[in-house]
Amino acid sequence: MYYSSTSALTRAATARIALRRSTVASRRNVTSPTITAEDKNLIPIRTNLRGSALLNTPRLNKGAGFTREERQIFGLEGFLPYDVHSLEKQCLRAYNQLCKQPSVILKHAFLASLRDQNQVLFYRLMQDRLKELLGVLYTPGAAEAVAGYSSLFRRPVGCYISFPNQDGMRAQLEGHLTDVNRTADVAYDSNKPDDAIDLVVVTDAEAILGIGDQGVGGITISTSKAALYTLGAGINPNRILPVVLDCGTDNHALFSDPLYMGWKRTRIRGKNYDQFIDRFISNCRELFPNAIIHFEDFGMANAYRLMEKYKNIPMFNDDIQGTGAVALAALLSAIKVAGSRLSDQRIVIYGAGSAGMGIADQIKDGLMILEGLDKEEAARRFWCVDRNGLLVESMGNGLRHSQMPYARPDAEVEHWTKEDEDKNGIWLMDVIKNVKPTVLIGTSTHSRAFSEELVREMGKHVERPIIFPMSNPTVLCEVDPADALAWTENRALVATGSPFPPVKLGNGKEYVVAQTNNALIYPALGLGAILARSKTISNSMLMAGVNSLASLSPALSNPEASLLPDLADVRKVSVDVAAAVVRQAVEDGNAYDENTLRYAKGKGDVSLEDYIRGRMWDAVYRPLELVD
């Protein structure tokens, strides 16, 4: 019979797979809870699916990559063309198809469709061409996909929790947990339900990638961010739950869209909002007690206070902490190149929103943890400018809570020289002339705000000015790196939020512009916290990750090189950063996984770094084993 697993041919193929599986298993050290990074992908995944059911399961589907043996065992010969193609050949085909898509939004849709058909192929294609395709999967491609979510919708991905349906929230989350538990090979060390989810990526979609409130379309940000955890640090995609909390929307254009799929009500605020978030967090903690909760693109009014409110659980806000962490890593690299110290810096931040204040907070923590300054001393190293000018104490209630520590005393600025005495407020050029900063960071989304006059003024007083125009996308960047270097006689140390090509310096040299991409740190931070089973993500763990990332800077050995590692090397970088996070968690008494503790203390059969590599998910086709 065609589907029979009892034929001689099928029995022989099954026996060969079983022998391969037992051979790999026999190579385990009996004291090791994991196999080596080289062997882990040889252990078969067990499934009872056959034929079209197997082909329609993206976690297991290999398409033309199914071997001859697998086609016989799983009844696939009548469902696939004859030739067997390698994963590399499949990637080439998929890439050629992608390149034929005429726009970024269609390229994004193609990648989403590929992910929904063949999980391994999607991640392998992305991994092999990460720098090229990141802008399609995430920004700016994701921003277009979010805005057009309801018109582009094909199939649901992730978890949708709406305010009017919140009474069923637990059941909705349990449904996804049940789905994960039915998935082959998702558990690391057990099949307990509370081990099935490692990471929850959640958004309320109020502040999406510079395009604001996008309602239910925010699920695309959660799924894209989840994919970056896998691409950056090898977190098993089947153990990540992307979530959108549909709190309504204040984007009234969505109300008039007949295709809009979310809850057509104004966004909930106050007590209703807080209770909704509390309910979600409580359910996650009960159902996924070991999971990290990643907050993404919450509005500024909520982002800071929720981060403070839930600081005693393993949670992380990428917009605040991730942006700040990668900026601090670049800054630590820059000051080493400049031969200075962090505490010697005078730091001007242009753009005092969540990203700018997150950067200030992270650098402030660095000043406290790394150089022993107290909170007030550290805050005095900053001058922050927003749309109303320099933050000063007399702004009173006009200051957000996150801005208050950085407001300058009015007496300090009372006698400053101003360019326009008739203009209210103290503006960026005034700050540059009076403070003479060593560091200028832009998070304003004010295109070309760092003018030639301003950059030259800064460069007059500083030997190696550190200039980080971090606004995304490229068109909103505060200064082109080539201009920043030209206006400072190539003395500036530059990092940007968007990717830029190397800058020609003359004499055959070029300056490689670092991209302060959060993906260099937050996936590794998550991986380290997951492996340690940390109860919180502490400032010291975050700082350990920052220090590790900074230590990998190519600029430390070549002044013209990038201040940060290349994004193409993110998987290698993540091993070192995750190891640093784990070791800090152990030192803090915040690591509760016995296996990870043993390796972190040097008592395992391999190094901690090798142990981490062995726990990372790889985009490869593993053998399949048929079970009844």
XYZ file of C-alpha atoms in Angstrom:
628
model
C 0.000 0.000 0.000
C 1.338 3.465 -0.889
C 1.240 4.878 2.652
C 2.303 1.691 4.374
C 5.302 1.889 6.688
C 5.664 -1.896 6.683
C 7.158 -2.353 3.218
C 10.686 -3.720 3.070
C 11.962 -0.527 1.461
C 10.368 1.669 4.106
C 11.563 -0.580 6.938
C 15.102 -0.394 5.611
C 15.003 3.391 5.344
C 13.523 3.673 8.830
C 16.262 1.418 10.181
C 18.945 3.616 8.631
C 17.444 6.716 10.248
C 17.171 4.945 13.612
C 20.815 3.871 13.379
C 21.865 7.437 12.623
C 19.832 8.664 15.603
C 21.333 6.112 17.993
C 24.838 6.905 16.744
C 24.373 10.597 17.515
C 22.852 9.807 20.898
C 25.763 7.524 21.789
C 28.175 10.418 21.277
C 26.636 12.322 24.177
C 28.650 12.615 27.339
C 26.510 11.150 30.112
C 27.081 14.262 32.245
C 25.952 16.590 29.461
C 22.312 17.691 29.148
C 22.871 18.616 25.529
C 24.652 17.372 22.466
C 27.373 19.253 20.648
C 26.604 22.071 18.262
C 27.748 19.801 15.420
C 25.568 16.813 16.354
C 22.335 18.487 17.436
C 20.968 18.776 13.910
C 21.431 15.055 13.190
C 18.840 13.894 15.713
C 15.557 13.236 13.890
C 12.328 15.074 14.596
C 9.537 12.604 15.274
C 6.147 13.096 13.607
C 3.092 11.096 12.588
C 2.232 13.414 9.699
C 2.358 12.157 6.121
C 1.589 13.320 2.611
C -0.043 16.714 2.183
C -0.432 17.159 5.957
C 3.358 17.098 6.297
C 3.861 19.438 3.336
C 1.369 21.887 4.856
C 3.202 22.041 8.197
C 5.794 24.833 7.849
C 7.822 23.667 10.857
C 8.453 20.312 9.184
C 8.048 20.995 5.469
C 11.184 20.674 3.342
C 9.537 21.015 -0.062
C 11.906 19.690 -2.710
C 14.436 19.110 0.077
C 12.847 15.878 1.306
C 15.303 13.021 0.750
C 14.469 9.920 -1.272
C 14.102 7.934 1.955
C 11.788 10.511 3.505
C 9.642 10.660 0.375
C 9.146 6.901 0.559
C 8.492 6.747 4.289
C 6.126 9.713 4.453
C 4.217 9.076 1.229
C 5.449 12.163 -0.584
C 6.484 10.806 -3.979
C 3.188 11.679 -5.605
C 3.181 15.153 -4.059
C 6.613 16.392 -5.208
C 8.544 16.681 -8.483
C 11.202 13.998 -8.904
C 14.460 15.850 -8.246
C 15.782 16.350 -4.695
C 17.167 19.847 -4.128
C 19.597 20.974 -1.465
C 18.667 23.766 0.917
C 21.229 25.959 -0.846
C 19.515 25.401 -4.194
C 16.125 26.145 -2.636
C 17.516 29.386 -1.197
C 18.740 30.426 -4.634
C 15.303 29.797 -6.131
C 13.548 31.692 -3.328
C 15.986 34.605 -3.616
C 15.439 34.844 -7.366
C 11.675 34.896 -6.783
C 12.094 37.571 -4.115
C 14.160 39.775 -6.410
C 11.353 39.786 -8.966
C 8.985 41.465 -6.516
C 8.750 45.127 -7.618
C 8.417 46.818 -4.206
C 9.521 46.487 -0.589
C 5.985 45.739 0.579
C 5.641 42.897 -1.931
C 9.043 41.571 -0.927
C 7.879 41.608 2.705
C 4.704 39.757 1.723
C 6.784 37.188 -0.148
C 8.954 36.544 2.913
C 5.883 36.235 5.131
C 4.397 33.710 2.712
C 7.655 31.766 2.614
C 7.731 31.636 6.421
C 4.193 30.264 6.412
C 5.176 27.506 3.965
C 8.694 26.422 4.916
C 10.132 27.670 8.190
C 13.692 26.440 7.680
C 13.946 27.850 4.160
C 12.698 31.256 5.332
C 15.248 31.483 8.146
C 18.105 30.142 6.049
C 17.445 32.659 3.278
C 17.231 35.490 5.807
C 20.323 34.328 7.667
C 22.441 34.047 4.531
C 21.423 37.536 3.348
C 20.612 39.237 6.642
C 22.114 42.650 5.910
C 20.426 42.802 2.523
C 16.999 41.581 3.649
C 16.679 43.011 7.153
C 15.159 46.194 5.751
C 12.514 44.096 4.017
C 11.592 42.001 7.044
C 11.835 44.826 9.586
C 12.144 48.553 8.964
C 11.170 50.012 6.506
C 9.388 46.963 5.052
C 7.556 46.079 8.255
C 6.240 49.631 8.628
C 4.501 49.404 5.253
C 3.194 45.942 6.084
C 1.809 47.139 9.417
C 0.054 50.115 7.840
C -1.481 47.908 5.157
C -2.112 44.896 7.382
C -5.860 44.560 6.914
C -5.743 44.950 3.132
C -2.789 42.542 2.827
C -4.152 39.939 5.261
C -3.933 36.331 4.087
C -3.683 34.187 7.208
C -3.346 34.838 10.952
C 0.079 34.586 12.560
C 0.625 34.947 16.302
C -1.845 35.693 19.081
C -4.552 38.386 18.897
C -6.022 39.524 22.224
C -8.670 42.236 22.034
C -10.062 44.272 24.898
C -13.732 43.290 24.341
C -12.739 39.592 24.367
C -10.491 39.784 27.401
C -12.649 37.452 29.497
C -11.423 34.650 27.267
C -7.781 35.745 27.445
C -6.510 32.731 29.370
C -8.188 30.303 26.991
C -6.787 32.225 24.016
C -3.251 31.945 25.376
C -3.772 28.319 26.353
C -4.833 27.611 22.785
C -1.431 28.725 21.562
C 0.266 26.742 24.317
C -1.618 23.629 23.244
C -0.593 24.277 19.651
C 3.067 24.568 20.649
C 2.916 21.413 22.765
C 1.701 19.510 19.702
C 4.700 20.723 17.743
C 7.573 18.353 17.220
C 10.774 19.103 19.074
C 10.071 22.316 20.944
C 11.163 21.331 24.459
C 14.780 21.628 25.550
C 14.836 19.292 28.526
C 11.272 18.225 29.191
C 7.760 18.133 27.834
C 6.251 20.108 30.677
C 3.757 22.711 29.425
C 5.516 25.552 31.230
C 8.681 24.813 29.225
C 6.962 25.260 25.860
C 7.253 29.064 25.545
C 10.574 30.841 26.087
C 9.653 34.294 24.852
C 6.556 36.455 24.437
C 6.919 39.466 22.101
C 4.004 41.817 22.751
C 2.892 45.195 21.410
C -0.137 47.404 21.956
C 0.705 49.016 18.581
C 0.438 52.618 19.775
C 3.862 53.761 18.561
C 4.873 51.664 15.558
C 8.207 52.437 13.888
C 7.635 56.148 13.563
C 4.203 55.712 11.926
C 2.243 55.795 15.161
C -0.948 54.020 16.166
C -1.711 51.100 13.844
C -4.144 49.005 15.874
C -4.261 45.294 15.190
C -1.699 45.647 12.395
C 0.933 45.785 15.122
C 1.041 41.986 15.094
C 3.444 42.305 12.167
C 5.942 44.091 14.408
C 5.705 41.300 16.966
C 6.235 38.599 14.341
C 9.131 40.474 12.712
C 10.804 41.080 16.058
C 10.307 37.431 16.993
C 12.038 36.397 13.767
C 15.021 38.579 14.662
C 15.412 36.692 17.944
C 15.828 33.525 15.907
C 18.067 35.088 13.275
C 20.203 36.924 15.815
C 20.547 34.397 18.616
C 19.070 31.103 17.496
C 16.050 31.118 19.798
C 13.730 28.362 18.581
C 10.975 30.108 16.572
C 8.474 27.503 17.734
C 9.039 28.609 21.331
C 8.292 32.297 20.676
C 4.769 33.722 20.919
C 4.141 37.024 19.065
C 1.162 38.925 20.522
C -0.818 42.060 19.715
C -3.001 43.597 22.407
C -5.856 45.256 20.524
C -6.701 48.206 22.764
C -8.585 50.022 20.037
C -6.976 52.774 18.007
C -6.856 56.545 17.829
C -5.960 56.328 14.147
C -9.342 57.363 12.794
C -8.387 56.492 9.229
C -8.697 52.878 10.327
C -12.303 53.458 11.438
C -13.325 54.420 7.928
C -11.519 51.466 6.359
C -14.124 48.749 5.717
C -11.340 46.150 5.593
C -9.863 47.045 8.993
C -9.782 43.862 11.088
C -9.260 45.263 14.575
C -11.588 46.626 17.276
C -13.060 49.865 15.908
C -13.094 51.909 19.098
C -10.927 54.712 20.428
C -7.936 53.456 22.361
C -8.628 52.548 25.988
C -6.791 54.565 28.628
C -6.380 54.775 32.381
C -7.810 52.077 34.626
C -9.215 49.965 31.788
C -5.847 49.901 30.045
C -3.886 49.086 33.191
C -6.222 46.266 34.168
C -6.032 44.841 30.647
C -2.221 44.835 30.732
C -2.195 43.400 34.269
C -4.475 40.606 33.196
C -2.232 39.779 30.262
C 0.945 39.752 32.338
C -0.683 37.624 35.054
C -1.875 35.055 32.542
C 1.536 34.913 30.872
C 3.267 34.426 34.212
C 0.900 31.592 35.119
C 0.964 29.825 31.764
C 4.582 30.544 30.754
C 6.389 31.071 34.087
C 9.854 30.798 32.535
C 9.217 33.077 29.562
C 10.839 36.448 28.914
C 8.298 39.161 28.033
C 9.504 41.618 25.391
C 7.563 44.914 25.190
C 7.623 46.488 21.729
C 6.368 49.830 20.376
C 4.246 50.900 23.333
C 3.459 54.617 23.456
C 5.838 56.758 25.469
C 3.218 57.540 28.128
C 2.997 53.842 28.943
C 6.385 52.431 27.966
C 8.387 53.830 30.877
C 5.839 53.275 33.598
C 5.132 49.695 32.482
C 8.853 48.971 32.421
C 9.099 50.268 35.982
C 5.916 48.496 37.090
C 7.018 45.076 35.861
C 10.743 45.360 36.557
C 10.604 42.440 38.991
C 9.645 39.935 36.307
C 11.795 38.867 33.336
C 10.718 41.638 30.967
C 12.517 43.897 28.525
C 11.556 47.009 26.555
C 13.557 47.102 23.360
C 12.640 50.666 22.381
C 14.079 51.967 25.644
C 16.627 49.424 26.840
C 17.686 47.885 23.527
C 18.288 51.206 21.791
C 20.126 52.501 24.840
C 22.245 49.374 25.162
C 23.522 49.337 21.593
C 24.169 53.102 21.707
C 26.190 52.678 24.901
C 28.189 49.829 23.360
C 29.068 52.059 20.398
C 29.919 54.915 22.769
C 32.207 52.722 24.886
C 34.000 51.680 21.707
C 34.314 55.286 20.557
C 35.775 56.581 23.806
C 38.344 53.769 23.795
C 39.387 54.811 20.297
C 39.502 58.435 21.456
C 41.527 57.507 24.544
C 39.014 58.987 26.960
C 36.681 57.859 29.753
C 32.917 57.694 29.942
C 32.810 60.075 32.892
C 34.735 62.702 30.893
C 31.976 63.031 28.294
C 29.574 65.936 27.824
C 26.599 64.365 26.103
C 23.952 66.214 24.096
C 20.886 64.231 23.039
C 18.672 65.788 20.380
C 15.269 64.127 20.611
C 13.992 63.517 24.140
C 11.412 60.833 23.356
C 11.467 57.213 24.477
C 14.530 56.347 22.386
C 16.511 59.411 23.478
C 15.641 58.997 27.137
C 16.323 55.277 26.915
C 19.805 56.062 25.628
C 20.332 58.602 28.406
C 19.191 56.104 31.036
C 21.466 53.379 29.715
C 24.514 55.651 29.570
C 23.656 56.914 33.055
C 23.576 53.319 34.298
C 26.947 52.815 32.630
C 28.381 55.805 34.469
C 27.079 54.411 37.752
C 28.000 50.749 37.272
C 31.265 51.135 35.352
C 32.701 54.301 36.905
C 30.994 54.566 40.275
C 29.143 57.858 39.848
C 25.983 58.418 41.842
C 22.675 59.021 40.060
C 22.821 62.823 40.278
C 26.456 63.022 39.147
C 25.697 60.790 36.192
C 22.632 62.823 35.143
C 24.726 66.011 35.081
C 26.632 64.657 32.061
C 23.560 65.163 29.834
C 21.912 68.049 28.004
C 18.688 66.909 26.325
C 16.871 68.928 23.673
C 13.330 68.283 22.452
C 10.794 70.226 20.389
C 10.580 72.888 23.131
C 14.328 73.306 23.397
C 16.742 72.322 26.150
C 15.045 70.537 29.048
C 15.202 72.864 32.064
C 13.666 72.596 35.514
C 11.278 75.528 35.000
C 9.378 73.450 32.428
C 7.809 71.744 35.440
C 4.723 69.758 34.485
C 5.686 70.069 30.844
C 8.395 67.488 31.481
C 7.640 63.797 31.232
C 8.673 61.632 34.156
C 11.510 60.101 32.124
C 12.860 63.578 31.273
C 12.897 65.038 34.781
C 16.285 63.657 35.918
C 17.965 65.386 32.973
C 16.419 68.862 33.250
C 19.152 71.465 33.750
C 18.910 74.125 36.494
C 17.670 77.428 35.085
C 20.475 79.260 36.859
C 23.008 77.305 34.823
C 21.670 78.542 31.497
C 20.507 82.000 32.541
C 23.545 83.774 31.138
C 24.216 81.551 28.168
C 24.897 83.214 24.832
C 21.983 82.630 22.467
C 21.855 82.938 18.704
C 18.439 84.568 18.822
C 17.759 86.387 22.076
C 14.172 87.093 20.999
C 13.365 83.405 20.578
C 11.934 81.489 23.521
C 13.810 78.408 24.656
C 17.392 77.283 24.245
C 17.957 75.482 20.980
C 20.447 72.951 19.718
C 23.041 75.390 18.358
C 22.913 77.334 21.629
C 23.614 74.116 23.519
C 26.493 73.164 21.222
C 28.167 76.564 21.626
C 27.802 76.711 25.398
C 28.325 73.071 26.384
C 31.001 72.197 23.794
C 29.893 68.552 23.849
C 32.110 65.571 23.207
C 29.119 63.422 22.217
C 26.126 64.360 20.043
C 23.308 61.828 19.676
C 20.273 62.297 17.440
C 16.942 60.522 17.976
C 14.758 63.364 16.704
C 13.679 62.053 13.254
C 14.540 65.636 12.168
C 16.264 65.145 8.831
C 19.676 66.833 8.540
C 19.264 68.641 11.859
C 23.034 68.451 12.400
C 23.997 71.201 9.964
C 27.482 71.987 8.700
C 27.681 75.019 10.984
C 26.660 72.951 13.987
C 29.050 70.054 13.304
C 31.966 72.398 12.611
C 31.206 74.250 15.852
C 31.343 70.988 17.775
C 34.539 69.934 16.021
C 36.319 73.187 16.955
C 36.402 72.189 20.609
C 36.850 68.394 20.498
C 39.689 66.368 19.020
C 37.528 63.297 18.270
C 33.864 64.369 18.226
C 31.496 61.438 18.689
C 28.423 61.872 16.477
C 25.585 59.341 16.468
C 22.677 60.328 14.154
C 20.420 57.419 15.114
C 17.044 58.307 13.620
C 15.429 55.853 11.212
C 14.892 55.536 8.314
C 17.788 56.968 6.320
C 15.828 59.988 5.079
C 15.248 61.088 8.698
C 18.881 60.729 9.770
C 20.227 63.914 11.407
C 23.393 64.005 9.280
C 24.972 61.985 6.505
C 28.116 60.278 7.882
C 30.135 61.484 4.891
C 29.258 65.078 5.788
C 30.003 64.569 9.491
C 33.463 63.298 8.594
C 34.133 65.972 5.956
C 33.109 68.795 8.306
C 35.459 67.503 11.043
C 38.461 66.761 8.809
C 37.747 63.023 9.219
C 38.145 63.240 13.004
C 34.571 62.298 13.922
C 33.658 58.882 15.279
C 30.291 58.052 13.731
C 27.538 55.503 14.239
C 24.069 55.636 12.701
C 20.670 54.063 13.193
C 20.254 53.291 9.489
C 22.760 51.471 7.280
C 25.204 53.664 5.329
C 28.002 52.701 2.934
C 31.652 53.207 3.923
C 32.945 56.767 3.531
C 35.954 57.361 1.279
C 38.677 59.173 3.240
C 41.297 59.529 0.521
C 44.671 57.800 0.228
C 42.810 54.581 -0.480
C 41.258 54.494 2.995
C 37.619 54.343 3.964
C 35.688 54.715 7.207
C 33.202 51.942 7.984
C 30.069 53.426 9.543
C 28.694 51.408 12.456
C 24.971 50.755 12.483
C 23.510 50.907 15.987
C 21.097 48.102 15.257
C 19.349 46.730 18.330
C 19.577 43.257 16.802
C 23.224 43.202 17.857
C 22.211 42.931 21.502
C 18.578 42.188 22.369
C 18.454 38.659 20.864
C 21.573 37.692 22.824
C 20.224 39.296 25.977
C 17.058 37.248 25.577
C 19.016 34.062 24.909
C 21.179 34.547 27.992
C 18.179 35.242 30.223
C 16.298 32.235 28.811
C 19.192 29.837 29.349
C 19.775 31.146 32.875
C 16.026 31.059 33.665
C 16.502 34.489 35.233
C 13.683 35.884 37.357
C 14.441 39.435 36.194
C 16.604 41.109 33.567
C 18.768 43.298 35.754
C 20.730 46.416 34.847
C 23.920 44.505 35.606
C 22.983 41.759 33.120
C 22.247 44.375 30.484
C 25.540 46.115 31.232
C 27.431 42.828 30.943
C 25.956 42.406 27.474
C 26.880 45.977 26.549
C 30.485 45.504 27.685
C 30.771 42.261 25.764
C 29.439 43.860 22.579
C 31.770 46.853 22.964
C 34.755 44.539 23.441
C 34.073 43.017 20.008
C 34.415 46.387 18.226
C 36.608 46.163 15.095
C 37.640 49.793 15.735
C 39.696 48.718 18.745
C 42.275 47.263 16.363
C 41.649 49.494 13.325
C 40.669 53.182 13.792
C 38.915 53.287 10.406
C 36.836 50.204 11.172
C 33.294 50.107 12.500
C 32.598 50.921 16.146
C 30.343 47.846 16.287
C 30.572 44.336 14.836
C 29.057 43.678 11.437
C 25.420 42.602 11.538
C 26.343 39.682 9.282
C 28.275 38.243 12.249
C 25.391 38.589 14.702
C 25.122 34.865 15.500
C 28.798 34.715 16.491
C 28.466 37.950 18.440
C 25.397 36.645 20.244
C 27.280 33.659 21.656
C 29.761 35.950 23.437
C 27.124 38.447 24.549
C 24.778 35.726 25.832
C 27.664 34.114 27.731
C 28.437 37.444 29.408
C 24.764 37.856 30.352
C 24.636 34.331 31.798
C 27.810 34.816 33.840
C 26.465 38.071 35.253
C 23.160 36.397 36.127
C 25.096 33.703 37.979
C 27.155 36.320 39.813
C 23.954 38.152 40.783
C 22.304 34.968 42.056
C 19.738 35.376 39.279
C 20.338 32.117 37.377
C 18.094 29.165 38.185
C 18.750 26.607 35.454
C 20.952 23.868 36.914
C 22.540 22.882 33.614
C 23.409 26.454 32.692
C 24.787 27.073 36.184
C 27.121 24.111 35.834
C 28.515 25.264 32.509
C 28.803 28.882 33.645
C 30.891 27.686 36.601
C 33.190 25.690 34.322
C 31.935 22.320 35.551
C 30.455 21.056 32.284
C 32.056 18.908 29.613
C 32.356 21.879 27.216
C 32.779 25.634 27.601
C 29.798 27.864 28.326
C 30.101 29.267 24.800
C 29.964 25.776 23.262
C 27.029 24.918 25.495
C 25.211 28.014 24.197
C 25.967 27.061 20.581
C 24.493 23.643 21.282
C 21.255 25.214 22.480
C 20.784 27.526 19.496
C 18.263 26.615 16.808
C 19.765 26.323 13.335
C 18.041 26.776 9.992
C 18.871 23.310 8.660
C 16.770 20.349 7.600
C 16.902 17.734 10.315
C 16.019 14.107 9.568
C 12.405 13.091 10.189
C 11.281 9.905 11.922
C 7.807 8.460 11.430
C 5.905 7.488 14.561
C 2.430 6.009 14.885
